[in-house]
Coordinates of C-alpha atoms and ligand atoms in Angstrom, one line a residue:
M211 CA 81.9 125.2 100.0
L212 CA 81.0 121.6 99.8
A213 CA 79.8 118.9 102.1
I214 CA 80.9 115.2 102.5
I215 CA 80.8 113.1 99.4
E216 CA 79.9 109.6 100.5
V217 CA 81.5 107.0 98.4
K218 CA 80.4 103.4 98.8
M219 CA 83.7 102.7 100.4
K220 CA 85.0 99.3 101.4
P221 CA 88.0 99.9 103.7
H222 CA 90.9 97.5 103.7
E223 CA 90.0 94.7 106.1
K224 CA 93.1 95.5 108.3
N225 CA 91.6 99.0 108.8
L226 CA 88.2 97.8 110.1
S227 CA 89.2 97.9 113.8
L228 CA 90.8 101.3 113.4
Q229 CA 87.7 102.6 111.7
K230 CA 85.6 101.3 114.5
K231 CA 87.9 102.9 117.1
Y232 CA 87.6 106.3 115.4
N233 CA 83.9 106.0 115.1
V234 CA 83.9 105.9 118.9
T235 CA 86.9 108.2 119.7
G236 CA 85.5 110.6 117.1
L237 CA 82.6 111.5 119.4
L238 CA 85.0 113.1 121.9
Y239 CA 88.1 113.5 119.7
D240 CA 88.5 117.3 120.0
I241 CA 88.1 117.2 123.8
L242 CA 90.5 114.2 124.2
D243 CA 93.0 115.9 121.9
Y244 CA 92.7 119.3 123.5
P245 CA 96.0 119.3 125.5
W246 CA 98.0 118.2 122.4
E247 CA 96.1 120.6 120.1
Q248 CA 97.5 123.5 122.0
R249 CA 100.9 122.6 120.6
Y250 CA 99.7 121.5 117.1
K251 CA 97.7 124.6 116.5
K252 CA 100.9 126.6 116.5
W253 CA 102.3 124.4 113.8
R254 CA 99.4 123.9 111.5
P255 CA 99.4 127.4 109.8
T256 CA 103.0 126.9 108.7
L257 CA 102.6 123.3 107.7
V258 CA 99.7 124.0 105.4
G259 CA 100.1 127.7 104.4
D260 CA 102.6 127.2 101.5
L261 CA 100.7 124.3 99.9
K262 CA 99.6 125.2 96.4
G263 CA 97.3 123.8 93.6
K264 CA 95.3 120.6 94.1
V265 CA 96.0 119.2 97.5
L266 CA 94.9 115.8 99.0
E267 CA 94.8 115.7 102.8
A268 CA 94.8 112.1 104.0
G269 CA 93.2 111.3 107.3
V270 CA 91.6 114.8 107.6
G271 CA 90.2 113.9 111.0
T272 CA 88.0 116.6 112.5
G273 CA 89.3 119.1 110.0
R274 CA 91.8 121.0 112.1
N275 CA 93.9 122.0 109.1
L276 CA 91.1 123.3 107.0
E277 CA 91.2 126.9 108.0
F278 CA 94.9 127.3 107.2
Y279 CA 94.8 126.4 103.5
H280 CA 95.6 129.3 101.1
E281 CA 92.4 130.5 99.3
D282 CA 93.7 129.4 95.9
V283 CA 94.0 125.7 97.0
D284 CA 91.6 123.1 95.6
M285 CA 91.5 120.7 98.6
V286 CA 90.3 117.2 98.8
G287 CA 90.2 115.6 102.3
I288 CA 89.8 111.8 102.7
E289 CA 88.9 110.1 106.0
L290 CA 88.3 106.5 107.1
S291 CA 85.8 107.4 109.9
K292 CA 82.4 108.9 109.2
Q293 CA 82.3 110.2 112.7
M294 CA 85.5 112.2 112.2
L295 CA 84.3 113.3 108.8
R296 CA 81.1 114.8 110.3
K297 CA 83.1 116.9 112.6
A298 CA 85.4 118.0 109.8
E299 CA 82.3 119.0 107.8
K300 CA 81.4 121.5 110.5
R301 CA 84.8 123.1 110.0
I302 CA 84.4 123.6 106.3
K303 CA 82.9 127.1 106.9
K304 CA 86.3 128.2 108.4
A305 CA 88.1 127.3 105.2
R306 CA 89.0 130.0 102.6
C307 CA 89.6 127.5 99.8
K308 CA 87.5 125.0 97.9
V309 CA 87.0 121.9 100.0
K310 CA 85.7 118.4 99.1
L311 CA 85.5 115.8 101.9
I312 CA 85.4 112.2 100.9
Y313 CA 84.7 109.1 103.0
E314 CA 87.7 107.0 101.7
D315 CA 90.5 104.8 102.9
A316 CA 94.0 106.1 102.1
T317 CA 95.2 102.5 101.5
V318 CA 92.5 102.0 98.8
M319 CA 91.5 105.3 97.3
Q320 CA 89.1 103.7 94.8
S321 CA 87.3 107.1 94.3
I322 CA 90.5 109.1 93.6
G323 CA 91.9 109.3 90.0
S324 CA 95.6 109.0 89.2
N325 CA 98.2 111.7 88.6
Q326 CA 96.1 114.7 89.7
F327 CA 97.5 116.2 92.9
D328 CA 100.2 118.7 93.4
W329 CA 100.5 117.9 97.1
I330 CA 99.7 115.1 99.5
F331 CA 99.5 116.3 103.1
S332 CA 98.8 114.5 106.3
T333 CA 99.2 115.0 110.0
F334 CA 99.3 112.0 112.3
M335 CA 97.7 109.5 110.0
C336 CA 100.6 107.1 109.3
C337 CA 101.3 106.7 113.0
V338 CA 97.8 105.3 113.5
M339 CA 98.0 103.1 110.4
P340 CA 98.9 99.4 110.8
D341 CA 102.6 99.0 109.7
D342 CA 101.8 96.1 107.4
I343 CA 99.5 98.2 105.2
Q344 CA 101.5 101.4 105.2
T345 CA 103.1 100.5 101.9
L346 CA 99.6 100.4 100.3
A347 CA 98.9 104.0 101.3
I348 CA 102.4 105.0 100.0
E349 CA 101.6 103.3 96.7
Q350 CA 98.4 105.2 96.5
F351 CA 100.2 108.5 97.3
G352 CA 102.5 107.7 94.4
R353 CA 99.6 106.9 92.1
V354 CA 97.5 110.0 92.8
L355 CA 100.3 112.6 92.8
K356 CA 101.4 114.2 89.6
K357 CA 105.0 113.6 88.6
G358 CA 107.0 116.2 90.5
G359 CA 104.1 116.5 93.0
R360 CA 105.2 116.9 96.6
F361 CA 104.3 115.3 99.9
R362 CA 104.5 116.4 103.5
L363 CA 103.7 114.1 106.4
L364 CA 103.9 114.8 110.1
E365 CA 104.2 111.8 112.4
I366 CA 105.1 111.1 116.0
V367 CA 107.9 108.7 116.8
F368 CA 109.8 107.4 119.8
S369 CA 112.7 109.6 121.0
K370 CA 116.2 108.3 121.1
N371 CA 116.7 110.1 124.3
K372 CA 116.3 107.6 127.1
K373 CA 114.5 109.9 129.5
L374 CA 112.1 111.1 127.0
R375 CA 111.4 107.7 125.6
K376 CA 110.7 106.4 129.1
R377 CA 108.1 109.2 129.5
Q378 CA 106.6 108.3 126.1
E379 CA 106.4 104.6 127.1
L380 CA 104.3 105.6 130.1
Y381 CA 101.5 107.1 127.9
A382 CA 102.0 104.9 124.8
P383 CA 99.4 102.3 125.9
F384 CA 96.8 105.1 126.4
V385 CA 97.6 106.6 123.0
E386 CA 97.3 103.2 121.3
K387 CA 94.0 102.4 123.0
I388 CA 92.3 105.7 122.3
Y389 CA 93.9 106.7 118.9
G390 CA 95.4 103.5 117.6
A391 CA 98.6 105.5 117.3
R392 CA 102.0 103.9 117.9
F393 CA 105.4 105.6 118.1
D394 CA 107.3 102.8 116.5
R395 CA 105.7 102.9 113.0
D396 CA 108.3 102.6 110.2
T397 CA 106.7 105.2 107.9
L398 CA 110.0 106.9 106.9
R399 CA 111.6 103.5 106.0
H400 CA 108.6 102.5 104.0
I401 CA 108.7 105.7 101.9
E402 CA 112.5 105.4 101.4
R403 CA 111.9 102.0 99.8
S404 CA 109.2 103.3 97.5
S405 CA 109.9 103.3 93.8
T406 CA 107.7 106.4 93.2
L407 CA 108.3 108.6 96.2
K408 CA 111.6 110.2 97.1
V409 CA 112.3 111.7 100.6
T410 CA 114.0 115.1 100.1
N411 CA 113.9 116.3 103.7
T412 CA 113.3 115.2 107.3
S413 CA 113.2 117.4 110.3
F414 CA 111.8 117.4 113.8
L415 CA 109.2 120.0 115.0
K416 CA 109.9 119.2 118.6
D417 CA 112.7 117.2 120.3
D418 CA 113.3 114.1 118.1
T419 CA 109.6 113.0 118.3
Y420 CA 107.5 115.0 115.9
L421 CA 108.9 113.9 112.6
L422 CA 108.2 115.9 109.4
I423 CA 108.8 113.8 106.2
E424 CA 108.9 115.8 103.0
G425 CA 109.5 114.6 99.4
I426 CA 108.6 114.4 95.8
R427 CA 106.9 112.1 93.3
I428 CA 109.6 110.9 91.0
Ligands
SAM158 C1 95.3 111.0 115.0 S1 94.0 111.4 113.9 C2 94.7 112.9 113.2 C3 93.6 113.7 112.6 C4 94.0 115.0 111.9 N1 94.9 114.7 110.7 C5 94.7 116.0 112.8 O1 95.9 116.3 112.6 O2 94.0 116.4 113.8 C6 94.3 110.2 112.6 C7 93.1 110.3 111.6 O3 93.5 109.5 110.4 C8 92.4 108.7 110.0 N2 92.8 107.6 109.3 C9 93.5 106.5 109.7 N3 93.8 105.6 108.8 C10 93.2 106.1 107.7 C11 93.1 105.7 106.3 N4 93.6 104.5 106.0 N5 92.4 106.4 105.4 C12 91.9 107.6 105.8 N6 92.0 108.1 107.0 C13 92.6 107.4 108.0 C14 91.7 108.4 111.3 O4 90.3 108.0 111.1 C15 91.8 109.7 112.1 O5 90.8 110.6 111.8

């Protein structure tokens, strides 16, 4: 099992404030996220368990998915915040597969070669990523995936149900302040406009708020 590989990484300038946020939030991330993690931990084994081959996890965070990868997977996790990455490093021992963690910005990926991954996987990264640079990350996904490679992204979005949306609107300012996450990101639309990625399936894991986007590198 491997530790963090520190790349002399220069994040996109529009990611600097998010990076700063996570370097602070990262100190208490697992405590702050505890109530939500009770739900997510039921989903993670299924979301990750069937991934095969060489997998890139973008926005690996504190490494909550690591323990669920199949032992044959060759996994690379990238992360914008060193603070989050340090926590993920501690979870490497729970993983059954080969793990490499890299300090890297998903919108840049200067340390990641092209056409090498069978899967791109991410949970709750695009909903924290500023909308105007999401296409950069999507371009990078298309570049580093092999042709025919697959992607699976879990994001949180506003509900169309008025009552539920009202409830989300109550805690949205807290979520944005602490996590930089917004429920109105346009990730699905950005991917649908991509020339290299094709969405093959969308579904919701709960209500119409936890959106799973799956697809293929064409
Ligand atoms: C809401 S947390 C989710 C963490 C983890 N995926 C999970 O499910 O618990 C979002 C993570 O994405 C990371 N992130 C955001 N933008 C990123 C980027 N451009 N490149 C790499 N990581 C990024 C943040 O630093 C943070 O750790």
